[in-house]
Tab-separated table of C-alpha atoms in Angstrom:
chain	number	residue	atom	x	y	z
A	2	MET	CA	14.888	16.500	-1.716
A	3	ARG	CA	12.384	14.283	-3.539
A	4	VAL	CA	8.984	13.720	-1.944
A	5	PHE	CA	8.581	10.116	-3.126
A	6	PRO	CA	11.281	7.457	-3.471
A	7	GLN	CA	11.688	6.608	-7.150
A	8	ASN	CA	12.723	3.295	-8.726
A	9	GLN	CA	10.061	1.581	-6.652
A	10	TRP	CA	7.139	-0.749	-7.246
A	11	TYR	CA	3.866	0.682	-5.942
A	12	VAL	CA	0.438	-0.933	-5.782
A	13	ALA	CA	-1.626	0.874	-8.399
A	14	ALA	CA	-4.916	-1.009	-8.256
A	15	TRP	CA	-6.725	-4.198	-7.405
A	16	SER	CA	-6.924	-6.454	-10.459
A	17	ARG	CA	-10.707	-6.106	-10.398
A	18	GLU	CA	-10.454	-2.338	-10.858
A	19	VAL	CA	-8.817	-2.456	-14.302
A	20	GLY	CA	-10.701	-3.700	-17.340
A	21	ARG	CA	-11.603	-2.464	-20.795
A	22	ASP	CA	-12.879	0.824	-19.401
A	23	LEU	CA	-10.161	3.464	-19.102
A	24	PHE	CA	-9.098	3.843	-15.471
A	25	ALA	CA	-7.271	6.948	-14.201
A	26	ARG	CA	-5.183	7.067	-11.052
A	27	THR	CA	-2.449	9.388	-9.783
A	28	ILE	CA	0.599	7.587	-8.367
A	29	CYS	CA	3.359	9.636	-6.706
A	30	GLY	CA	2.041	12.767	-8.397
A	31	GLU	CA	2.048	11.179	-11.875
A	32	GLN	CA	-1.258	10.925	-13.737
A	33	ILE	CA	-1.585	7.451	-15.267
A	34	VAL	CA	-4.302	5.757	-17.323
A	35	PHE	CA	-4.712	1.984	-17.064
A	36	TYR	CA	-6.581	-0.463	-19.275
A	37	ARG	CA	-6.515	-4.073	-20.446
A	38	THR	CA	-5.741	-5.190	-23.964
A	39	LEU	CA	-8.070	-7.580	-25.728
A	40	ASP	CA	-5.969	-10.497	-24.453
A	41	GLY	CA	-6.129	-9.214	-20.832
A	42	ARG	CA	-2.711	-7.606	-20.427
A	43	VAL	CA	-2.587	-4.441	-18.292
A	44	VAL	CA	-1.295	-1.266	-19.988
A	45	ALA	CA	-0.284	1.905	-18.136
A	46	LEU	CA	0.350	5.178	-20.005
A	47	ALA	CA	0.853	8.778	-18.962
A	48	ASP	CA	-2.612	10.312	-18.810
A	49	ARG	CA	-1.818	13.335	-20.988
A	50	CYS	CA	-2.000	13.665	-24.764
A	51	VAL	CA	1.127	15.207	-26.281
A	52	HIS	CA	-0.985	17.568	-28.394
A	53	ARG	CA	-2.850	19.706	-25.835
A	54	ARG	CA	-2.360	17.679	-22.634
A	55	TYR	CA	-5.957	16.436	-22.621
A	56	PRO	CA	-6.430	13.443	-20.275
A	57	LEU	CA	-6.232	10.242	-22.301
A	58	SER	CA	-8.459	8.582	-19.714
A	59	LEU	CA	-11.325	10.561	-21.302
A	60	GLY	CA	-10.621	8.987	-24.669
A	61	THR	CA	-11.737	5.768	-26.376
A	62	LEU	CA	-10.162	2.353	-26.867
A	63	ARG	CA	-9.896	1.267	-30.508
A	64	GLY	CA	-8.923	-2.359	-30.138
A	65	ASP	CA	-5.735	-2.123	-28.070
A	66	ASP	CA	-5.015	1.470	-29.141
A	67	LEU	CA	-6.070	4.570	-27.199
A	68	GLU	CA	-7.637	7.489	-29.051
A	69	CYS	CA	-7.579	10.917	-27.398
A	70	GLY	CA	-11.076	12.314	-26.896
A	71	TYR	CA	-10.067	15.876	-27.816
A	72	HIS	CA	-8.337	15.777	-31.228
A	73	GLY	CA	-8.018	12.072	-31.992
A	74	PHE	CA	-4.298	11.477	-31.492
A	75	THR	CA	-4.038	7.688	-31.173
A	76	TYR	CA	-1.437	5.731	-29.182
A	77	ASP	CA	-0.441	2.084	-29.128
A	78	CYS	CA	0.345	0.102	-25.963
A	79	SER	CA	3.937	1.342	-25.914
A	80	GLY	CA	2.790	4.975	-25.804
A	81	THR	CA	3.845	5.654	-29.398
A	82	CYS	CA	1.463	7.864	-31.351
A	83	ILE	CA	0.401	5.989	-34.492
A	84	GLN	CA	-2.144	8.415	-35.921
A	85	VAL	CA	-2.776	12.168	-35.904
A	86	PRO	CA	-5.667	14.039	-37.495
A	87	GLY	CA	-5.328	15.754	-40.876
A	88	GLN	CA	-1.944	14.356	-41.945
A	89	GLU	CA	-0.238	11.088	-42.730
A	90	ARG	CA	3.097	11.845	-41.066
A	91	VAL	CA	3.223	11.291	-37.326
A	92	PRO	CA	5.771	13.526	-35.548
A	93	ARG	CA	8.719	11.477	-34.320
A	94	THR	CA	8.431	12.868	-30.787
A	95	ALA	CA	4.708	12.114	-30.509
A	96	ARG	CA	4.716	9.584	-27.692
A	97	VAL	CA	3.706	9.358	-24.051
A	98	ARG	CA	5.400	7.468	-21.277
A	99	SER	CA	4.576	3.796	-20.892
A	100	TYR	CA	4.936	2.414	-17.361
A	101	ARG	CA	6.117	-1.061	-16.447
A	102	VAL	CA	3.373	-3.002	-14.688
A	103	VAL	CA	3.175	-6.395	-13.001
A	104	GLU	CA	-0.078	-8.125	-12.087
A	105	GLN	CA	0.483	-10.495	-9.200
A	106	ALA	CA	-1.969	-12.124	-6.798
A	107	ASN	CA	-4.841	-9.654	-7.265
A	108	TRP	CA	-2.697	-6.516	-7.122
A	109	ILE	CA	-1.388	-4.475	-10.051
A	110	TRP	CA	2.036	-2.961	-9.373
A	111	VAL	CA	3.462	-0.014	-11.316
A	112	TRP	CA	7.115	1.017	-11.530
A	113	ILE	CA	7.781	4.685	-10.784
A	114	GLY	CA	11.270	5.724	-11.836
A	115	GLU	CA	13.788	4.752	-14.494
A	116	GLU	CA	12.354	2.037	-16.722
A	117	ALA	CA	15.764	0.385	-17.199
A	118	LYS	CA	15.940	-0.275	-13.446
A	119	ALA	CA	12.581	-2.026	-13.197
A	120	ASP	CA	13.438	-5.345	-11.537
A	121	LEU	CA	10.609	-7.873	-11.778
A	122	ALA	CA	12.232	-9.950	-9.040
A	123	ALA	CA	11.833	-7.001	-6.654
A	124	VAL	CA	8.019	-7.038	-6.768
A	125	PRO	CA	7.049	-7.786	-3.133
A	126	ASP	CA	5.534	-11.185	-2.371
A	127	ASN	CA	1.793	-11.076	-1.741
A	128	HIS	CA	0.931	-14.652	-2.768
A	129	TRP	CA	-1.507	-15.077	0.147
A	130	LEU	CA	-4.010	-12.963	-1.799
A	131	ASP	CA	-4.726	-15.768	-4.264
A	132	ASP	CA	-3.286	-18.846	-2.517
A	133	PRO	CA	-5.867	-21.697	-2.282
A	134	GLY	CA	-4.634	-22.387	1.243
A	135	TRP	CA	-5.837	-18.964	2.377
A	136	THR	CA	-9.094	-17.004	2.219
A	137	MET	CA	-8.777	-13.280	1.525
A	138	ILE	CA	-10.808	-10.109	1.862
A	139	GLY	CA	-9.588	-6.629	0.960
A	140	GLY	CA	-10.287	-3.124	-0.224
A	141	MET	CA	-8.819	0.348	-0.630
A	142	ALA	CA	-9.353	3.434	1.497
A	143	PRO	CA	-8.455	6.877	0.101
A	144	LEU	CA	-6.485	8.688	2.776
A	145	PRO	CA	-6.282	12.512	2.675
A	146	ALA	CA	-2.916	12.504	4.432
A	147	ARG	CA	0.767	12.095	3.571
A	148	TYR	CA	1.974	8.523	3.213
A	149	GLN	CA	4.541	8.904	6.015
A	150	LEU	CA	1.706	9.089	8.558
A	151	LEU	CA	0.321	5.735	7.429
A	152	VAL	CA	3.810	4.215	7.641
A	153	ASP	CA	4.164	5.493	11.224
A	154	ASN	CA	0.729	4.125	12.066
A	155	LEU	CA	1.398	0.620	10.787
A	156	LEU	CA	4.882	0.300	12.269
A	157	ASP	CA	3.732	1.277	15.758
A	158	LEU	CA	0.884	-1.078	16.628
A	159	SER	CA	0.698	0.146	20.227
A	160	HIS	CA	-2.070	2.437	18.985
A	161	GLU	CA	-4.326	-0.643	18.707
A	162	THR	CA	-4.831	-0.575	22.469
A	163	TYR	CA	-6.450	2.849	22.302
A	164	LEU	CA	-7.669	3.588	18.781
A	165	HIS	CA	-8.967	0.071	18.060
A	166	ALA	CA	-10.205	-0.960	21.510
A	167	GLY	CA	-13.150	-3.329	21.130
A	168	PHE	CA	-11.856	-4.633	17.799
A	169	ILE	CA	-8.210	-5.746	17.764
A	170	GLY	CA	-6.828	-3.646	20.625
A	171	THR	CA	-6.117	-5.012	24.104
A	172	PRO	CA	-4.026	-3.510	26.938
A	173	GLU	CA	-1.152	-5.928	26.329
A	174	VAL	CA	-0.351	-4.587	22.836
A	175	ALA	CA	0.858	-1.230	24.164
A	176	ALA	CA	2.414	-2.803	27.263
A	177	THR	CA	4.579	-5.366	25.424
A	178	PRO	CA	8.066	-4.296	24.267
A	179	ILE	CA	9.056	-4.823	20.634
A	180	GLN	CA	12.095	-6.255	18.900
A	181	THR	CA	13.366	-4.303	15.868
A	182	GLU	CA	15.778	-5.443	13.172
A	183	VAL	CA	16.858	-3.677	9.980
A	184	ASP	CA	18.115	-5.989	7.229
A	185	HIS	CA	20.128	-3.634	5.035
A	186	ALA	CA	20.965	-6.335	2.493
A	187	GLU	CA	17.305	-7.025	1.740
A	188	GLN	CA	16.089	-3.507	2.602
A	189	VAL	CA	13.488	-4.899	4.993
A	190	LEU	CA	12.478	-3.783	8.470
A	191	ARG	CA	11.260	-6.439	10.910
A	192	ILE	CA	9.354	-5.588	14.095
A	193	SER	CA	8.137	-8.303	16.463
A	194	ARG	CA	5.828	-8.291	19.450
A	195	HIS	CA	5.094	-11.668	21.101
A	196	MET	CA	2.455	-11.663	23.818
A	197	HIS	CA	1.819	-14.677	26.064
A	198	GLY	CA	-1.235	-15.470	28.158
A	199	VAL	CA	-3.059	-12.307	27.186
A	200	GLU	CA	-6.597	-11.195	26.469
A	201	CYS	CA	-8.107	-12.447	23.215
A	202	PRO	CA	-9.370	-9.413	21.268
A	203	PRO	CA	-13.026	-9.496	20.121
A	204	PHE	CA	-11.956	-9.648	16.469
A	205	TYR	CA	-10.273	-13.015	16.940
A	206	GLU	CA	-12.538	-14.326	19.696
A	207	LYS	CA	-15.558	-14.129	17.408
A	208	SER	CA	-13.792	-15.516	14.327
A	209	THR	CA	-11.704	-18.335	15.869
A	210	GLY	CA	-13.681	-19.428	18.900
A	211	PHE	CA	-10.598	-18.970	21.117
A	212	SER	CA	-11.100	-17.397	24.532
A	213	THR	CA	-8.786	-15.647	26.959
A	214	PRO	CA	-5.948	-16.386	27.627
A	215	VAL	CA	-4.170	-16.655	24.277
A	216	ASP	CA	-0.681	-16.290	22.920
A	217	ARG	CA	-0.631	-13.571	20.283
A	218	TRP	CA	2.272	-12.829	17.956
A	219	GLN	CA	2.666	-9.812	15.689
A	220	ASP	CA	5.611	-10.006	13.275
A	221	ILE	CA	5.893	-7.113	10.809
A	222	GLU	CA	7.882	-7.158	7.583
A	223	TYR	CA	8.093	-3.734	5.967
A	224	ARG	CA	9.811	-3.054	2.650
A	225	PRO	CA	9.816	0.683	2.045
A	226	VAL	CA	7.880	2.319	0.690
A	227	CYS	CA	4.871	0.336	-0.365
A	228	SER	CA	4.955	-3.207	1.020
A	229	TYR	CA	3.775	-4.090	4.530
A	230	VAL	CA	2.916	-7.560	5.848
A	231	LEU	CA	1.854	-8.290	9.419
A	232	HIS	CA	2.178	-11.991	10.239
A	233	SER	CA	-0.384	-12.525	12.983
A	234	ARG	CA	-0.530	-15.719	15.072
A	235	ILE	CA	-3.215	-16.559	17.673
A	236	ALA	CA	-3.222	-19.727	19.761
A	237	PRO	CA	-4.552	-20.903	23.107
A	238	ALA	CA	-2.034	-19.968	25.781
A	239	GLY	CA	0.884	-22.396	25.917
A	240	VAL	CA	0.467	-23.848	22.428
A	241	LEU	CA	3.819	-23.482	20.661
A	242	PRO	CA	4.921	-24.401	17.130
A	243	GLY	CA	6.268	-27.924	16.790
A	244	ASP	CA	9.910	-28.776	16.232
A	245	ALA	CA	9.206	-29.732	12.619
A	246	GLY	CA	7.756	-26.319	11.904
A	247	GLY	CA	4.122	-27.301	12.379
A	248	ASP	CA	1.759	-24.980	14.202
A	249	THR	CA	-1.492	-26.927	14.200
A	250	GLY	CA	-2.780	-25.455	17.443
A	251	ALA	CA	-2.744	-21.891	16.137
A	252	VAL	CA	-4.483	-19.821	13.486
A	253	HIS	CA	-2.718	-17.321	11.285
A	254	ALA	CA	-3.620	-14.168	9.416
A	255	LYS	CA	-1.588	-12.108	6.979
A	256	ILE	CA	-2.511	-8.424	7.100
A	257	LEU	CA	-1.159	-6.734	3.984
A	258	TYR	CA	-0.994	-3.060	3.092
A	259	GLY	CA	0.040	-1.387	-0.117
A	260	ILE	CA	1.041	2.132	0.930
A	261	THR	CA	0.862	4.134	-2.287
A	262	PRO	CA	1.340	7.922	-2.323
A	263	GLU	CA	-1.119	9.744	-4.560
A	264	THR	CA	0.125	13.271	-3.976
A	265	GLU	CA	2.271	14.921	-1.325
A	266	HIS	CA	-0.749	15.023	0.980
A	267	SER	CA	-2.878	12.044	-0.054
A	268	THR	CA	-2.388	8.285	-0.088
A	269	PHE	CA	-4.048	5.124	-1.379
A	270	ASP	CA	-4.414	2.691	1.522
A	271	PHE	CA	-4.694	-0.743	-0.105
A	272	TRP	CA	-5.488	-3.341	2.564
A	273	ALA	CA	-6.114	-7.068	2.691
A	274	VAL	CA	-6.446	-9.835	5.261
A	275	ALA	CA	-5.764	-13.472	4.387
A	276	ARG	CA	-6.472	-16.265	6.870
A	277	ASP	CA	-5.665	-19.976	7.064
A	278	PHE	CA	-8.782	-20.927	9.042
A	279	ALA	CA	-12.513	-21.077	8.262
A	280	LEU	CA	-11.508	-21.308	4.613
A	281	GLY	CA	-14.371	-20.466	2.293
A	282	ASP	CA	-16.697	-19.636	5.198
A	283	ALA	CA	-18.707	-16.694	3.861
A	284	GLU	CA	-19.982	-15.733	7.316
A	285	VAL	CA	-16.440	-15.402	8.684
A	286	SER	CA	-15.382	-13.488	5.562
A	287	ASP	CA	-18.284	-11.070	5.977
A	288	PHE	CA	-17.336	-10.558	9.630
A	289	PHE	CA	-13.677	-9.981	8.709
A	290	GLU	CA	-14.647	-7.463	6.055
A	291	ARG	CA	-16.964	-5.487	8.323
A	292	MET	CA	-14.463	-5.398	11.184
A	293	ASN	CA	-11.488	-4.499	8.981
A	294	GLN	CA	-13.402	-1.717	7.281
A	295	GLU	CA	-14.135	-0.296	10.736
A	296	VAL	CA	-10.491	-0.574	11.812
A	297	VAL	CA	-9.185	0.954	8.573
A	298	GLN	CA	-11.698	3.799	8.840
A	299	GLN	CA	-10.596	4.504	12.412
A	300	ASP	CA	-7.033	4.858	11.124
A	301	VAL	CA	-8.169	7.049	8.228
A	302	ASP	CA	-10.100	9.345	10.573
A	303	ALA	CA	-7.161	9.671	12.967
A	304	LEU	CA	-4.579	10.289	10.237
A	305	THR	CA	-6.833	12.786	8.450
A	306	LEU	CA	-7.019	14.782	11.666
A	307	LEU	CA	-3.270	14.464	12.188
A	308	GLU	CA	-2.588	15.688	8.641
A	309	ARG	CA	-4.622	18.838	9.346
A	310	VAL	CA	-2.746	19.397	12.620
A	311	ILE	CA	0.645	19.043	10.931
A	312	ALA	CA	-0.358	21.217	7.969
A	313	ASP	CA	-1.529	23.958	10.344
A	314	GLU	CA	1.736	23.712	12.288
A	315	GLU	CA	3.761	23.947	9.073
A	316	LYS	CA	1.917	27.126	8.147
A	317	ALA	CA	2.450	28.601	11.612
A	318	ASP	CA	6.089	27.518	11.555
A	319	ALA	CA	6.632	29.639	8.457
A	320	VAL	CA	5.785	32.803	10.355
A	321	SER	CA	6.814	31.967	13.922
A	322	GLU	CA	9.533	29.882	15.520
A	323	HIS	CA	6.956	28.783	18.100
A	324	GLY	CA	4.553	27.356	15.530
A	325	ARG	CA	5.434	23.662	15.918
A	326	VAL	CA	5.117	21.435	18.975
A	327	GLN	CA	8.211	19.374	19.762
A	328	GLU	CA	7.626	15.703	18.905
A	329	LEU	CA	8.622	13.230	21.617
A	330	SER	CA	9.546	9.596	20.884
A	331	ILE	CA	9.856	6.704	23.344
A	332	ALA	CA	11.197	3.136	23.295
A	333	ILE	CA	8.121	1.684	21.612
A	334	ASP	CA	8.693	4.036	18.645
A	335	ALA	CA	11.906	2.228	17.638
A	336	GLY	CA	10.283	0.460	14.691
A	337	ALA	CA	8.575	3.539	13.295
A	338	LEU	CA	11.744	5.596	13.694
A	339	ALA	CA	13.724	2.929	11.831
A	340	GLY	CA	11.161	3.069	9.024
A	341	ARG	CA	11.460	6.859	8.840
A	342	LYS	CA	15.238	6.581	8.619
A	343	MET	CA	15.072	4.043	5.777
A	344	ILE	CA	12.775	6.317	3.774
A	345	ARG	CA	14.957	9.378	4.441
A	346	GLU	CA	17.984	7.483	3.158
A	347	MET	CA	16.112	6.447	0.016
A	348	LEU	CA	15.029	10.012	-0.628
A	349	ALA	CA	18.504	11.425	-0.040
A	350	SER	CA	20.306	8.876	-2.200
A	351	PRO	CA	21.632	10.370	-5.488
A	352	THR	CA	20.732	7.100	-7.201
A	353	PRO	CA	17.499	5.813	-5.619
A	354	THR	CA	17.609	2.195	-4.559
A	355	SER	CA	15.168	-0.379	-5.842
């Protein structure tokens, strides 16, 4: 069985990461070099020269062409070799893979899989990251753990009560049941938790000015594997959206994650938070960034530990039938279990879905 679902768009980088300097990143076990052409277009090529497999990311840009730093094989933006040293004829098979890329709202997406199946319309919507009606902060945390652990983490927000107490966690998050829906037509998993008259977590109390009690909604949309959006709503208790769709008494945040496998046991955790309040307020943005970095790091620390535990159990399991502890799931795990099932089905499919 494959480790990573193919025929998928994955977040490869923030737009700010890719420029005229060659930028190397491994996505789903594939080494890729990124750069921008002179007119600003993003190029993604396999990061291995066909001659002696030297990393092209250690080469030099010549205009829009990439020259290998070992023997000078030179490639155009399509990955076709256009020049080799010591001879005029370029071997017909001298080319490296060129990856389809889409730059959208501050994220660069790369297509892993069959190029002919790259559907531009399937790039997940992340417009909040450059929408003038929202203010955004974001970053990326390298995670030395398998991507499935981050998926579990984000689909089961009950851990906020314990792991993120003092930031975004309150007792009501773990105590409130969830609603789970799998939309097979759109390949999207929706998980909702609506809390009424509950404690306002410090994260929102300090940034919105609201005080306890509040109504707090968490509505997750997850499109396996990479795209995760948490639609967060906070309002003074009893303030409900209007009949016409207005919600002037509330504030909203969009918490986005790009869950991008690097290798079988490491992941790029792209994260962002967009808000529709205190727009352009640098002090609020600084607070959001500090708090979110703390929360993300708490997740990274926990999942790094969990990866080591699982890896040790897998080793023990190979030599003893008693090596692994039985995993127990409960009602609140319904969303995470649905996400696991969707990924298993994608991995098992003879023709991976897009």
